[in-house]
Amino acid sequence: MKIEFWSDIVCPYCGLMDHRLHLALDRFAYGDQVQVVHRSFQLHPDLPRSGVTQRELIGMAGAPASTVERVLRPIERAAKAEGLTPYRAVDRTLGPTDLAHELLAYAADQGRANEIWTAMFRAHFGQARKLWTADEVLDFAAEVGLDRAEAAEALRSRRYRARVTADQREAQRLGARGAPFLVFDGRLAVPGAIGTDDLLAVITKVWDESHPAPQPLPVVAGADGVCTPDGCA
């Protein structure tokens, strides 16, 4: 079974869903047979490299200041209740994530995609880490054990830019208007964040539909002459 997970590392619901996906798969009997594929969805590509605070971004979007207490603080409380702490959805800086996504694509080619996605969520939301410039992204790469020189060449050449762009285009083709956006075996999509129990229910539903329990075949009545371990009759 394959779960495709479109997200952006500055999306607080995405970081929470990454955590919930780990929890759900830990509880799923066939979790070791589920492939999670992370894909890129950039939310704020036009922000300055220097970054803006979350409160500034709310103002730039024309949203009310009450968004902090109405939307973001509840995300922080939910994360804490689910063992994800600290989780800074408010007191942080946001910036363009193109270089971060290109590093994540490079990490995928090193076989470390899921691990590095989770580490990047934890760096941003756990430490309010800025990951907008090449130096910031490369410092993070070195800290998580990626080859800094190779990562620098990948960012310098921009060889992953097309892959990142294709990810977002595919999500939009499938109907995504934002992130998180999860697709299960190409059969069912979840646009947005849901709880761990609901996520596990979706995983179980899609698994059961793809792996139906074997049923006895219909039989023709009236046959005789059969041998069993107890003898023949």
mmCIF file with all atom_site columns, C-alpha atoms in Angstrom:
data_model
loop_
_atom_site.group_PDB
_atom_site.id
_atom_site.type_symbol
_atom_site.label_atom_id
_atom_site.label_alt_id
_atom_site.label_comp_id
_atom_site.label_asym_id
_atom_site.label_entity_id
_atom_site.label_seq_id
_atom_site.pdbx_PDB_ins_code
_atom_site.Cartn_x
_atom_site.Cartn_y
_atom_site.Cartn_z
_atom_site.occupancy
_atom_site.B_iso_or_equiv
_atom_site.pdbx_formal_charge
_atom_site.auth_seq_id
_atom_site.auth_comp_id
_atom_site.auth_asym_id
_atom_site.auth_atom_id
_atom_site.pdbx_PDB_model_num
ATOM 1   C CA . MET A 1 1   ? 0.000   0.000   0.000   1.00 0.00 ? 1   MET A CA 1
ATOM 2   C CA . LYS A 1 2   ? 1.250   3.497   -0.841  1.00 0.00 ? 2   LYS A CA 1
ATOM 3   C CA . ILE A 1 3   ? 0.408   6.729   0.947   1.00 0.00 ? 3   ILE A CA 1
ATOM 4   C CA . GLU A 1 4   ? 1.391   9.915   -0.890  1.00 0.00 ? 4   GLU A CA 1
ATOM 5   C CA . PHE A 1 5   ? 1.663   12.861  1.491   1.00 0.00 ? 5   PHE A CA 1
ATOM 6   C CA . TRP A 1 6   ? 1.838   16.364  0.014   1.00 0.00 ? 6   TRP A CA 1
ATOM 7   C CA . SER A 1 7   ? 2.955   18.998  2.506   1.00 0.00 ? 7   SER A CA 1
ATOM 8   C CA . ASP A 1 8   ? 5.038   22.060  3.208   1.00 0.00 ? 8   ASP A CA 1
ATOM 9   C CA . ILE A 1 9   ? 7.383   22.281  6.163   1.00 0.00 ? 9   ILE A CA 1
ATOM 10  C CA . VAL A 1 10  ? 5.919   25.645  7.228   1.00 0.00 ? 10  VAL A CA 1
ATOM 11  C CA . CYS A 1 11  ? 2.385   24.222  7.386   1.00 0.00 ? 11  CYS A CA 1
ATOM 12  C CA . PRO A 1 12  ? 1.530   23.490  11.052  1.00 0.00 ? 12  PRO A CA 1
ATOM 13  C CA . TYR A 1 13  ? -1.199  21.040  10.108  1.00 0.00 ? 13  TYR A CA 1
ATOM 14  C CA . CYS A 1 14  ? 1.341   19.182  7.937   1.00 0.00 ? 14  CYS A CA 1
ATOM 15  C CA . GLY A 1 15  ? 3.823   18.727  10.775  1.00 0.00 ? 15  GLY A CA 1
ATOM 16  C CA . LEU A 1 16  ? 1.008   17.490  12.975  1.00 0.00 ? 16  LEU A CA 1
ATOM 17  C CA . MET A 1 17  ? -0.179  15.065  10.288  1.00 0.00 ? 17  MET A CA 1
ATOM 18  C CA . ASP A 1 18  ? 3.347   13.718  9.842   1.00 0.00 ? 18  ASP A CA 1
ATOM 19  C CA . HIS A 1 19  ? 3.328   12.887  13.565  1.00 0.00 ? 19  HIS A CA 1
ATOM 20  C CA . ARG A 1 20  ? -0.150  11.363  13.362  1.00 0.00 ? 20  ARG A CA 1
ATOM 21  C CA . LEU A 1 21  ? 0.825   9.253   10.368  1.00 0.00 ? 21  LEU A CA 1
ATOM 22  C CA . HIS A 1 22  ? 3.690   7.754   12.376  1.00 0.00 ? 22  HIS A CA 1
ATOM 23  C CA . LEU A 1 23  ? 1.284   7.034   15.243  1.00 0.00 ? 23  LEU A CA 1
ATOM 24  C CA . ALA A 1 24  ? -1.334  5.478   12.964  1.00 0.00 ? 24  ALA A CA 1
ATOM 25  C CA . LEU A 1 25  ? 1.149   3.230   11.166  1.00 0.00 ? 25  LEU A CA 1
ATOM 26  C CA . ASP A 1 26  ? 2.590   2.089   14.506  1.00 0.00 ? 26  ASP A CA 1
ATOM 27  C CA . ARG A 1 27  ? -0.908  0.905   15.401  1.00 0.00 ? 27  ARG A CA 1
ATOM 28  C CA . PHE A 1 28  ? -1.691  -0.623  11.986  1.00 0.00 ? 28  PHE A CA 1
ATOM 29  C CA . ALA A 1 29  ? -1.108  -4.376  11.830  1.00 0.00 ? 29  ALA A CA 1
ATOM 30  C CA . TYR A 1 30  ? 0.453   -4.152  8.351   1.00 0.00 ? 30  TYR A CA 1
ATOM 31  C CA . GLY A 1 31  ? 2.327   -0.906  8.887   1.00 0.00 ? 31  GLY A CA 1
ATOM 32  C CA . ASP A 1 32  ? 5.583   -2.439  7.680   1.00 0.00 ? 32  ASP A CA 1
ATOM 33  C CA . GLN A 1 33  ? 3.933   -3.015  4.301   1.00 0.00 ? 33  GLN A CA 1
ATOM 34  C CA . VAL A 1 34  ? 2.911   0.622   3.820   1.00 0.00 ? 34  VAL A CA 1
ATOM 35  C CA . GLN A 1 35  ? 5.124   2.879   1.710   1.00 0.00 ? 35  GLN A CA 1
ATOM 36  C CA . VAL A 1 36  ? 4.937   6.567   2.597   1.00 0.00 ? 36  VAL A CA 1
ATOM 37  C CA . VAL A 1 37  ? 5.971   8.902   -0.222  1.00 0.00 ? 37  VAL A CA 1
ATOM 38  C CA . HIS A 1 38  ? 6.439   12.553  0.736   1.00 0.00 ? 38  HIS A CA 1
ATOM 39  C CA . ARG A 1 39  ? 5.723   15.125  -1.956  1.00 0.00 ? 39  ARG A CA 1
ATOM 40  C CA . SER A 1 40  ? 6.187   18.878  -2.087  1.00 0.00 ? 40  SER A CA 1
ATOM 41  C CA . PHE A 1 41  ? 3.511   21.550  -1.921  1.00 0.00 ? 41  PHE A CA 1
ATOM 42  C CA . GLN A 1 42  ? 4.861   25.075  -1.454  1.00 0.00 ? 42  GLN A CA 1
ATOM 43  C CA . LEU A 1 43  ? 2.459   27.432  0.286   1.00 0.00 ? 43  LEU A CA 1
ATOM 44  C CA . HIS A 1 44  ? 4.353   30.746  0.281   1.00 0.00 ? 44  HIS A CA 1
ATOM 45  C CA . PRO A 1 45  ? 6.950   30.727  -2.530  1.00 0.00 ? 45  PRO A CA 1
ATOM 46  C CA . ASP A 1 46  ? 6.961   34.529  -2.804  1.00 0.00 ? 46  ASP A CA 1
ATOM 47  C CA . LEU A 1 47  ? 8.010   35.310  0.767   1.00 0.00 ? 47  LEU A CA 1
ATOM 48  C CA . PRO A 1 48  ? 11.386  37.064  1.208   1.00 0.00 ? 48  PRO A CA 1
ATOM 49  C CA . ARG A 1 49  ? 14.443  34.954  1.999   1.00 0.00 ? 49  ARG A CA 1
ATOM 50  C CA . SER A 1 50  ? 14.825  36.913  5.223   1.00 0.00 ? 50  SER A CA 1
ATOM 51  C CA . GLY A 1 51  ? 11.462  35.535  6.305   1.00 0.00 ? 51  GLY A CA 1
ATOM 52  C CA . VAL A 1 52  ? 8.437   37.039  8.030   1.00 0.00 ? 52  VAL A CA 1
ATOM 53  C CA . THR A 1 53  ? 6.898   36.236  11.385  1.00 0.00 ? 53  THR A CA 1
ATOM 54  C CA . GLN A 1 54  ? 3.689   34.257  11.569  1.00 0.00 ? 54  GLN A CA 1
ATOM 55  C CA . ARG A 1 55  ? 1.853   37.321  12.875  1.00 0.00 ? 55  ARG A CA 1
ATOM 56  C CA . GLU A 1 56  ? 3.197   39.415  9.997   1.00 0.00 ? 56  GLU A CA 1
ATOM 57  C CA . LEU A 1 57  ? 2.035   36.790  7.506   1.00 0.00 ? 57  LEU A CA 1
ATOM 58  C CA . ILE A 1 58  ? -1.459  36.842  8.981   1.00 0.00 ? 58  ILE A CA 1
ATOM 59  C CA . GLY A 1 59  ? -1.541  40.605  8.444   1.00 0.00 ? 59  GLY A CA 1
ATOM 60  C CA . MET A 1 60  ? -0.168  40.294  4.906   1.00 0.00 ? 60  MET A CA 1
ATOM 61  C CA . ALA A 1 61  ? -2.933  37.827  4.066   1.00 0.00 ? 61  ALA A CA 1
ATOM 62  C CA . GLY A 1 62  ? -5.572  40.198  5.375   1.00 0.00 ? 62  GLY A CA 1
ATOM 63  C CA . ALA A 1 63  ? -6.684  37.721  8.023   1.00 0.00 ? 63  ALA A CA 1
ATOM 64  C CA . PRO A 1 64  ? -7.809  38.899  11.468  1.00 0.00 ? 64  PRO A CA 1
ATOM 65  C CA . ALA A 1 65  ? -5.351  38.852  14.353  1.00 0.00 ? 65  ALA A CA 1
ATOM 66  C CA . SER A 1 66  ? -7.769  36.475  16.101  1.00 0.00 ? 66  SER A CA 1
ATOM 67  C CA . THR A 1 67  ? -6.452  33.757  13.748  1.00 0.00 ? 67  THR A CA 1
ATOM 68  C CA . VAL A 1 68  ? -3.669  33.195  16.275  1.00 0.00 ? 68  VAL A CA 1
ATOM 69  C CA . GLU A 1 69  ? -6.014  32.160  19.095  1.00 0.00 ? 69  GLU A CA 1
ATOM 70  C CA . ARG A 1 70  ? -8.726  30.716  16.886  1.00 0.00 ? 70  ARG A CA 1
ATOM 71  C CA . VAL A 1 71  ? -6.582  28.493  14.647  1.00 0.00 ? 71  VAL A CA 1
ATOM 72  C CA . LEU A 1 72  ? -2.911  28.329  15.595  1.00 0.00 ? 72  LEU A CA 1
ATOM 73  C CA . ARG A 1 73  ? -2.996  27.998  19.381  1.00 0.00 ? 73  ARG A CA 1
ATOM 74  C CA . PRO A 1 74  ? -5.400  25.028  19.121  1.00 0.00 ? 74  PRO A CA 1
ATOM 75  C CA . ILE A 1 75  ? -2.887  23.322  16.807  1.00 0.00 ? 75  ILE A CA 1
ATOM 76  C CA . GLU A 1 76  ? -0.191  23.794  19.445  1.00 0.00 ? 76  GLU A CA 1
ATOM 77  C CA . ARG A 1 77  ? -2.489  22.374  22.132  1.00 0.00 ? 77  ARG A CA 1
ATOM 78  C CA . ALA A 1 78  ? -3.379  19.380  19.965  1.00 0.00 ? 78  ALA A CA 1
ATOM 79  C CA . ALA A 1 79  ? 0.302   18.689  19.287  1.00 0.00 ? 79  ALA A CA 1
ATOM 80  C CA . LYS A 1 80  ? 1.098   18.819  22.995  1.00 0.00 ? 80  LYS A CA 1
ATOM 81  C CA . ALA A 1 81  ? -1.776  16.470  23.821  1.00 0.00 ? 81  ALA A CA 1
ATOM 82  C CA . GLU A 1 82  ? -0.434  14.009  21.265  1.00 0.00 ? 82  GLU A CA 1
ATOM 83  C CA . GLY A 1 83  ? 3.131   14.050  22.583  1.00 0.00 ? 83  GLY A CA 1
ATOM 84  C CA . LEU A 1 84  ? 4.578   16.436  20.021  1.00 0.00 ? 84  LEU A CA 1
ATOM 85  C CA . THR A 1 85  ? 6.262   19.145  22.060  1.00 0.00 ? 85  THR A CA 1
ATOM 86  C CA . PRO A 1 86  ? 7.465   21.806  21.815  1.00 0.00 ? 86  PRO A CA 1
ATOM 87  C CA . TYR A 1 87  ? 5.433   22.776  18.756  1.00 0.00 ? 87  TYR A CA 1
ATOM 88  C CA . ARG A 1 88  ? 5.614   26.422  17.721  1.00 0.00 ? 88  ARG A CA 1
ATOM 89  C CA . ALA A 1 89  ? 2.852   27.278  15.291  1.00 0.00 ? 89  ALA A CA 1
ATOM 90  C CA . VAL A 1 90  ? 2.822   30.961  16.296  1.00 0.00 ? 90  VAL A CA 1
ATOM 91  C CA . ASP A 1 91  ? 6.238   32.095  17.507  1.00 0.00 ? 91  ASP A CA 1
ATOM 92  C CA . ARG A 1 92  ? 8.259   31.370  14.385  1.00 0.00 ? 92  ARG A CA 1
ATOM 93  C CA . THR A 1 93  ? 9.379   32.807  11.083  1.00 0.00 ? 93  THR A CA 1
ATOM 94  C CA . LEU A 1 94  ? 8.197   31.635  7.663   1.00 0.00 ? 94  LEU A CA 1
ATOM 95  C CA . GLY A 1 95  ? 9.934   31.938  4.318   1.00 0.00 ? 95  GLY A CA 1
ATOM 96  C CA . PRO A 1 96  ? 10.100  30.424  0.830   1.00 0.00 ? 96  PRO A CA 1
ATOM 97  C CA . THR A 1 97  ? 10.662  26.666  1.019   1.00 0.00 ? 97  THR A CA 1
ATOM 98  C CA . ASP A 1 98  ? 11.881  25.924  -2.505  1.00 0.00 ? 98  ASP A CA 1
ATOM 99  C CA . LEU A 1 99  ? 15.441  25.131  -1.390  1.00 0.00 ? 99  LEU A CA 1
ATOM 100 C CA . ALA A 1 100 ? 14.205  23.079  1.550   1.00 0.00 ? 100 ALA A CA 1
ATOM 101 C CA . HIS A 1 101 ? 12.042  20.998  -0.790  1.00 0.00 ? 101 HIS A CA 1
ATOM 102 C CA . GLU A 1 102 ? 14.942  20.524  -3.184  1.00 0.00 ? 102 GLU A CA 1
ATOM 103 C CA . LEU A 1 103 ? 17.048  19.251  -0.287  1.00 0.00 ? 103 LEU A CA 1
ATOM 104 C CA . LEU A 1 104 ? 14.229  16.877  0.650   1.00 0.00 ? 104 LEU A CA 1
ATOM 105 C CA . ALA A 1 105 ? 14.167  15.578  -2.928  1.00 0.00 ? 105 ALA A CA 1
ATOM 106 C CA . TYR A 1 106 ? 17.931  15.024  -2.708  1.00 0.00 ? 106 TYR A CA 1
ATOM 107 C CA . ALA A 1 107 ? 17.406  13.170  0.602   1.00 0.00 ? 107 ALA A CA 1
ATOM 108 C CA . ALA A 1 108 ? 14.832  10.952  -1.120  1.00 0.00 ? 108 ALA A CA 1
ATOM 109 C CA . ASP A 1 109 ? 17.486  9.911   -3.640  1.00 0.00 ? 109 ASP A CA 1
ATOM 110 C CA . GLN A 1 110 ? 19.682  8.964   -0.671  1.00 0.00 ? 110 GLN A CA 1
ATOM 111 C CA . GLY A 1 111 ? 16.913  6.689   0.667   1.00 0.00 ? 111 GLY A CA 1
ATOM 112 C CA . ARG A 1 112 ? 16.232  8.963   3.647   1.00 0.00 ? 112 ARG A CA 1
ATOM 113 C CA . ALA A 1 113 ? 13.121  10.856  2.607   1.00 0.00 ? 113 ALA A CA 1
ATOM 114 C CA . ASN A 1 114 ? 10.749  10.002  5.455   1.00 0.00 ? 114 ASN A CA 1
ATOM 115 C CA . GLU A 1 115 ? 13.400  10.439  8.121   1.00 0.00 ? 115 GLU A CA 1
ATOM 116 C CA . ILE A 1 116 ? 14.541  13.825  6.817   1.00 0.00 ? 116 ILE A CA 1
ATOM 117 C CA . TRP A 1 117 ? 11.007  15.152  6.301   1.00 0.00 ? 117 TRP A CA 1
ATOM 118 C CA . THR A 1 118 ? 10.205  14.381  9.930   1.00 0.00 ? 118 THR A CA 1
ATOM 119 C CA . ALA A 1 119 ? 13.500  15.895  11.086  1.00 0.00 ? 119 ALA A CA 1
ATOM 120 C CA . MET A 1 120 ? 12.782  19.073  9.134   1.00 0.00 ? 120 MET A CA 1
ATOM 121 C CA . PHE A 1 121 ? 9.299   19.396  10.620  1.00 0.00 ? 121 PHE A CA 1
ATOM 122 C CA . ARG A 1 122 ? 10.819  18.984  14.081  1.00 0.00 ? 122 ARG A CA 1
ATOM 123 C CA . ALA A 1 123 ? 13.530  21.543  13.345  1.00 0.00 ? 123 ALA A CA 1
ATOM 124 C CA . HIS A 1 124 ? 11.062  24.136  12.149  1.00 0.00 ? 124 HIS A CA 1
ATOM 125 C CA . PHE A 1 125 ? 8.206   23.638  14.606  1.00 0.00 ? 125 PHE A CA 1
ATOM 126 C CA . GLY A 1 126 ? 10.257  22.334  17.516  1.00 0.00 ? 126 GLY A CA 1
ATOM 127 C CA . GLN A 1 127 ? 13.064  24.889  17.318  1.00 0.00 ? 127 GLN A CA 1
ATOM 128 C CA . ALA A 1 128 ? 11.437  27.639  15.202  1.00 0.00 ? 128 ALA A CA 1
ATOM 129 C CA . ARG A 1 129 ? 14.288  26.957  12.763  1.00 0.00 ? 129 ARG A CA 1
ATOM 130 C CA . LYS A 1 130 ? 14.657  29.151  9.661   1.00 0.00 ? 130 LYS A CA 1
ATOM 131 C CA . LEU A 1 131 ? 15.254  27.091  6.519   1.00 0.00 ? 131 LEU A CA 1
ATOM 132 C CA . TRP A 1 132 ? 14.921  29.613  3.703   1.00 0.00 ? 132 TRP A CA 1
ATOM 133 C CA . THR A 1 133 ? 18.458  30.360  2.493   1.00 0.00 ? 133 THR A CA 1
ATOM 134 C CA . ALA A 1 134 ? 20.980  27.928  1.025   1.00 0.00 ? 134 ALA A CA 1
ATOM 135 C CA . ASP A 1 135 ? 23.234  28.270  4.077   1.00 0.00 ? 135 ASP A CA 1
ATOM 136 C CA . GLU A 1 136 ? 20.359  27.573  6.476   1.00 0.00 ? 136 GLU A CA 1
ATOM 137 C CA . VAL A 1 137 ? 19.276  24.516  4.513   1.00 0.00 ? 137 VAL A CA 1
ATOM 138 C CA . LEU A 1 138 ? 22.831  23.202  4.179   1.00 0.00 ? 138 LEU A CA 1
ATOM 139 C CA . ASP A 1 139 ? 23.524  23.636  7.891   1.00 0.00 ? 139 ASP A CA 1
ATOM 140 C CA . PHE A 1 140 ? 20.450  21.510  8.556   1.00 0.00 ? 140 PHE A CA 1
ATOM 141 C CA . ALA A 1 141 ? 21.611  18.940  5.979   1.00 0.00 ? 141 ALA A CA 1
ATOM 142 C CA . ALA A 1 142 ? 24.953  18.523  7.726   1.00 0.00 ? 142 ALA A CA 1
ATOM 143 C CA . GLU A 1 143 ? 23.282  18.175  11.124  1.00 0.00 ? 143 GLU A CA 1
ATOM 144 C CA . VAL A 1 144 ? 21.102  15.277  9.948   1.00 0.00 ? 144 VAL A CA 1
ATOM 145 C CA . GLY A 1 145 ? 24.031  13.476  8.364   1.00 0.00 ? 145 GLY A CA 1
ATOM 146 C CA . LEU A 1 146 ? 23.602  14.356  4.707   1.00 0.00 ? 146 LEU A CA 1
ATOM 147 C CA . ASP A 1 147 ? 26.742  15.098  2.716   1.00 0.00 ? 147 ASP A CA 1
ATOM 148 C CA . ARG A 1 148 ? 26.975  18.890  2.795   1.00 0.00 ? 148 ARG A CA 1
ATOM 149 C CA . ALA A 1 149 ? 29.096  19.173  -0.355  1.00 0.00 ? 149 ALA A CA 1
ATOM 150 C CA . GLU A 1 150 ? 26.779  16.942  -2.371  1.00 0.00 ? 150 GLU A CA 1
ATOM 151 C CA . ALA A 1 151 ? 23.728  18.743  -1.032  1.00 0.00 ? 151 ALA A CA 1
ATOM 152 C CA . ALA A 1 152 ? 25.310  22.099  -1.920  1.00 0.00 ? 152 ALA A CA 1
ATOM 153 C CA . GLU A 1 153 ? 25.897  20.935  -5.484  1.00 0.00 ? 153 GLU A CA 1
ATOM 154 C CA . ALA A 1 154 ? 22.282  19.746  -5.715  1.00 0.00 ? 154 ALA A CA 1
ATOM 155 C CA . LEU A 1 155 ? 21.004  23.149  -4.602  1.00 0.00 ? 155 LEU A CA 1
ATOM 156 C CA . ARG A 1 156 ? 23.471  25.060  -6.762  1.00 0.00 ? 156 ARG A CA 1
ATOM 157 C CA . SER A 1 157 ? 22.539  23.118  -9.901  1.00 0.00 ? 157 SER A CA 1
ATOM 158 C CA . ARG A 1 158 ? 18.817  23.271  -9.063  1.00 0.00 ? 158 ARG A CA 1
ATOM 159 C CA . ARG A 1 159 ? 18.512  19.774  -10.497 1.00 0.00 ? 159 ARG A CA 1
ATOM 160 C CA . TYR A 1 160 ? 15.569  18.973  -8.217  1.00 0.00 ? 160 TYR A CA 1
ATOM 161 C CA . ARG A 1 161 ? 13.572  22.074  -9.051  1.00 0.00 ? 161 ARG A CA 1
ATOM 162 C CA . ALA A 1 162 ? 11.555  20.317  -11.780 1.00 0.00 ? 162 ALA A CA 1
ATOM 163 C CA . ARG A 1 163 ? 10.673  17.433  -9.451  1.00 0.00 ? 163 ARG A CA 1
ATOM 164 C CA . VAL A 1 164 ? 9.422   19.821  -6.766  1.00 0.00 ? 164 VAL A CA 1
ATOM 165 C CA . THR A 1 165 ? 7.350   21.705  -9.334  1.00 0.00 ? 165 THR A CA 1
ATOM 166 C CA . ALA A 1 166 ? 5.940   18.457  -10.744 1.00 0.00 ? 166 ALA A CA 1
ATOM 167 C CA . ASP A 1 167 ? 4.870   17.357  -7.263  1.00 0.00 ? 167 ASP A CA 1
ATOM 168 C CA . GLN A 1 168 ? 2.791   20.474  -6.781  1.00 0.00 ? 168 GLN A CA 1
ATOM 169 C CA . ARG A 1 169 ? 1.309   20.274  -10.263 1.00 0.00 ? 169 ARG A CA 1
ATOM 170 C CA . GLU A 1 170 ? 0.245   16.667  -9.652  1.00 0.00 ? 170 GLU A CA 1
ATOM 171 C CA . ALA A 1 171 ? -1.405  17.545  -6.345  1.00 0.00 ? 171 ALA A CA 1
ATOM 172 C CA . GLN A 1 172 ? -3.371  20.301  -8.019  1.00 0.00 ? 172 GLN A CA 1
ATOM 173 C CA . ARG A 1 173 ? -4.397  17.920  -10.825 1.00 0.00 ? 173 ARG A CA 1
ATOM 174 C CA . LEU A 1 174 ? -5.772  15.592  -8.161  1.00 0.00 ? 174 LEU A CA 1
ATOM 175 C CA . GLY A 1 175 ? -7.813  18.402  -6.645  1.00 0.00 ? 175 GLY A CA 1
ATOM 176 C CA . ALA A 1 176 ? -5.567  19.753  -3.876  1.00 0.00 ? 176 ALA A CA 1
ATOM 177 C CA . ARG A 1 177 ? -6.009  23.415  -3.006  1.00 0.00 ? 177 ARG A CA 1
ATOM 178 C CA . GLY A 1 178 ? -3.552  23.356  -0.122  1.00 0.00 ? 178 GLY A CA 1
ATOM 179 C CA . ALA A 1 179 ? -1.719  21.109  2.308   1.00 0.00 ? 179 ALA A CA 1
ATOM 180 C CA . PRO A 1 180 ? -1.732  18.621  3.864   1.00 0.00 ? 180 PRO A CA 1
ATOM 181 C CA . PHE A 1 181 ? -3.119  16.433  1.076   1.00 0.00 ? 181 PHE A CA 1
ATOM 182 C CA . LEU A 1 182 ? -2.902  12.653  1.371   1.00 0.00 ? 182 LEU A CA 1
ATOM 183 C CA . VAL A 1 183 ? -3.683  10.051  -1.293  1.00 0.00 ? 183 VAL A CA 1
ATOM 184 C CA . PHE A 1 184 ? -4.101  6.395   -0.366  1.00 0.00 ? 184 PHE A CA 1
ATOM 185 C CA . ASP A 1 185 ? -3.185  3.856   -3.051  1.00 0.00 ? 185 ASP A CA 1
ATOM 186 C CA . GLY A 1 186 ? -4.403  6.283   -5.697  1.00 0.00 ? 186 GLY A CA 1
ATOM 187 C CA . ARG A 1 187 ? -7.947  5.442   -4.590  1.00 0.00 ? 187 ARG A CA 1
ATOM 188 C CA . LEU A 1 188 ? -8.929  7.952   -1.918  1.00 0.00 ? 188 LEU A CA 1
ATOM 189 C CA . ALA A 1 189 ? -7.782  11.452  -0.976  1.00 0.00 ? 189 ALA A CA 1
ATOM 190 C CA . VAL A 1 190 ? -7.870  13.298  2.340   1.00 0.00 ? 190 VAL A CA 1
ATOM 191 C CA . PRO A 1 191 ? -7.562  17.078  1.821   1.00 0.00 ? 191 PRO A CA 1
ATOM 192 C CA . GLY A 1 192 ? -6.566  18.468  5.205   1.00 0.00 ? 192 GLY A CA 1
ATOM 193 C CA . ALA A 1 193 ? -5.760  17.270  8.689   1.00 0.00 ? 193 ALA A CA 1
ATOM 194 C CA . ILE A 1 194 ? -7.690  14.526  10.469  1.00 0.00 ? 194 ILE A CA 1
ATOM 195 C CA . GLY A 1 195 ? -7.178  12.826  13.837  1.00 0.00 ? 195 GLY A CA 1
ATOM 196 C CA . THR A 1 196 ? -5.040  9.746   14.355  1.00 0.00 ? 196 THR A CA 1
ATOM 197 C CA . ASP A 1 197 ? -8.045  7.444   14.874  1.00 0.00 ? 197 ASP A CA 1
ATOM 198 C CA . ASP A 1 198 ? -9.696  8.709   11.685  1.00 0.00 ? 198 ASP A CA 1
ATOM 199 C CA . LEU A 1 199 ? -6.413  8.380   9.813   1.00 0.00 ? 199 LEU A CA 1
ATOM 200 C CA . LEU A 1 200 ? -6.035  4.791   10.974  1.00 0.00 ? 200 LEU A CA 1
ATOM 201 C CA . ALA A 1 201 ? -9.624  4.100   9.872   1.00 0.00 ? 201 ALA A CA 1
ATOM 202 C CA . VAL A 1 202 ? -8.860  5.409   6.371   1.00 0.00 ? 202 VAL A CA 1
ATOM 203 C CA . ILE A 1 203 ? -5.686  3.317   6.133   1.00 0.00 ? 203 ILE A CA 1
ATOM 204 C CA . THR A 1 204 ? -7.591  0.223   7.274   1.00 0.00 ? 204 THR A CA 1
ATOM 205 C CA . LYS A 1 205 ? -10.459 0.842   4.822   1.00 0.00 ? 205 LYS A CA 1
ATOM 206 C CA . VAL A 1 206 ? -8.158  1.232   1.825   1.00 0.00 ? 206 VAL A CA 1
ATOM 207 C CA . TRP A 1 207 ? -6.083  -1.786  2.889   1.00 0.00 ? 207 TRP A CA 1
ATOM 208 C CA . ASP A 1 208 ? -9.151  -3.989  3.290   1.00 0.00 ? 208 ASP A CA 1
ATOM 209 C CA . GLU A 1 209 ? -10.484 -2.953  -0.114  1.00 0.00 ? 209 GLU A CA 1
ATOM 210 C CA . SER A 1 210 ? -7.156  -3.863  -1.730  1.00 0.00 ? 210 SER A CA 1
ATOM 211 C CA . HIS A 1 211 ? -6.683  -7.061  0.285   1.00 0.00 ? 211 HIS A CA 1
ATOM 212 C CA . PRO A 1 212 ? -10.080 -8.766  0.491   1.00 0.00 ? 212 PRO A CA 1
ATOM 213 C CA . ALA A 1 213 ? -10.273 -11.775 2.798   1.00 0.00 ? 213 ALA A CA 1
ATOM 214 C CA . PRO A 1 214 ? -10.383 -15.049 0.828   1.00 0.00 ? 214 PRO A CA 1
ATOM 215 C CA . GLN A 1 215 ? -13.877 -16.522 0.664   1.00 0.00 ? 215 GLN A CA 1
ATOM 216 C CA . PRO A 1 216 ? -14.905 -20.178 0.102   1.00 0.00 ? 216 PRO A CA 1
ATOM 217 C CA . LEU A 1 217 ? -15.925 -20.941 -3.470  1.00 0.00 ? 217 LEU A CA 1
ATOM 218 C CA . PRO A 1 218 ? -19.539 -21.836 -4.252  1.00 0.00 ? 218 PRO A CA 1
ATOM 219 C CA . VAL A 1 219 ? -20.042 -25.601 -4.484  1.00 0.00 ? 219 VAL A CA 1
ATOM 220 C CA . VAL A 1 220 ? -22.221 -27.887 -6.589  1.00 0.00 ? 220 VAL A CA 1
ATOM 221 C CA . ALA A 1 221 ? -24.529 -29.919 -4.379  1.00 0.00 ? 221 ALA A CA 1
ATOM 222 C CA . GLY A 1 222 ? -25.001 -33.664 -4.719  1.00 0.00 ? 222 GLY A CA 1
ATOM 223 C CA . ALA A 1 223 ? -21.408 -34.791 -5.148  1.00 0.00 ? 223 ALA A CA 1
ATOM 224 C CA . ASP A 1 224 ? -20.245 -37.905 -3.303  1.00 0.00 ? 224 ASP A CA 1
ATOM 225 C CA . GLY A 1 225 ? -17.093 -39.964 -3.033  1.00 0.00 ? 225 GLY A CA 1
ATOM 226 C CA . VAL A 1 226 ? -14.749 -37.823 -0.995  1.00 0.00 ? 226 VAL A CA 1
ATOM 227 C CA . CYS A 1 227 ? -11.775 -38.692 1.163   1.00 0.00 ? 227 CYS A CA 1
ATOM 228 C CA . THR A 1 228 ? -10.896 -36.709 4.282   1.00 0.00 ? 228 THR A CA 1
ATOM 229 C CA . PRO A 1 229 ? -8.260  -37.176 6.983   1.00 0.00 ? 229 PRO A CA 1
ATOM 230 C CA . ASP A 1 230 ? -10.865 -39.324 8.763   1.00 0.00 ? 230 ASP A CA 1
ATOM 231 C CA . GLY A 1 231 ? -11.278 -41.668 5.827   1.00 0.00 ? 231 GLY A CA 1
ATOM 232 C CA . CYS A 1 232 ? -13.237 -42.055 2.595   1.00 0.00 ? 232 CYS A CA 1
ATOM 233 C CA . ALA A 1 233 ? -16.981 -42.171 2.151   1.00 0.00 ? 233 ALA A CA 1
#
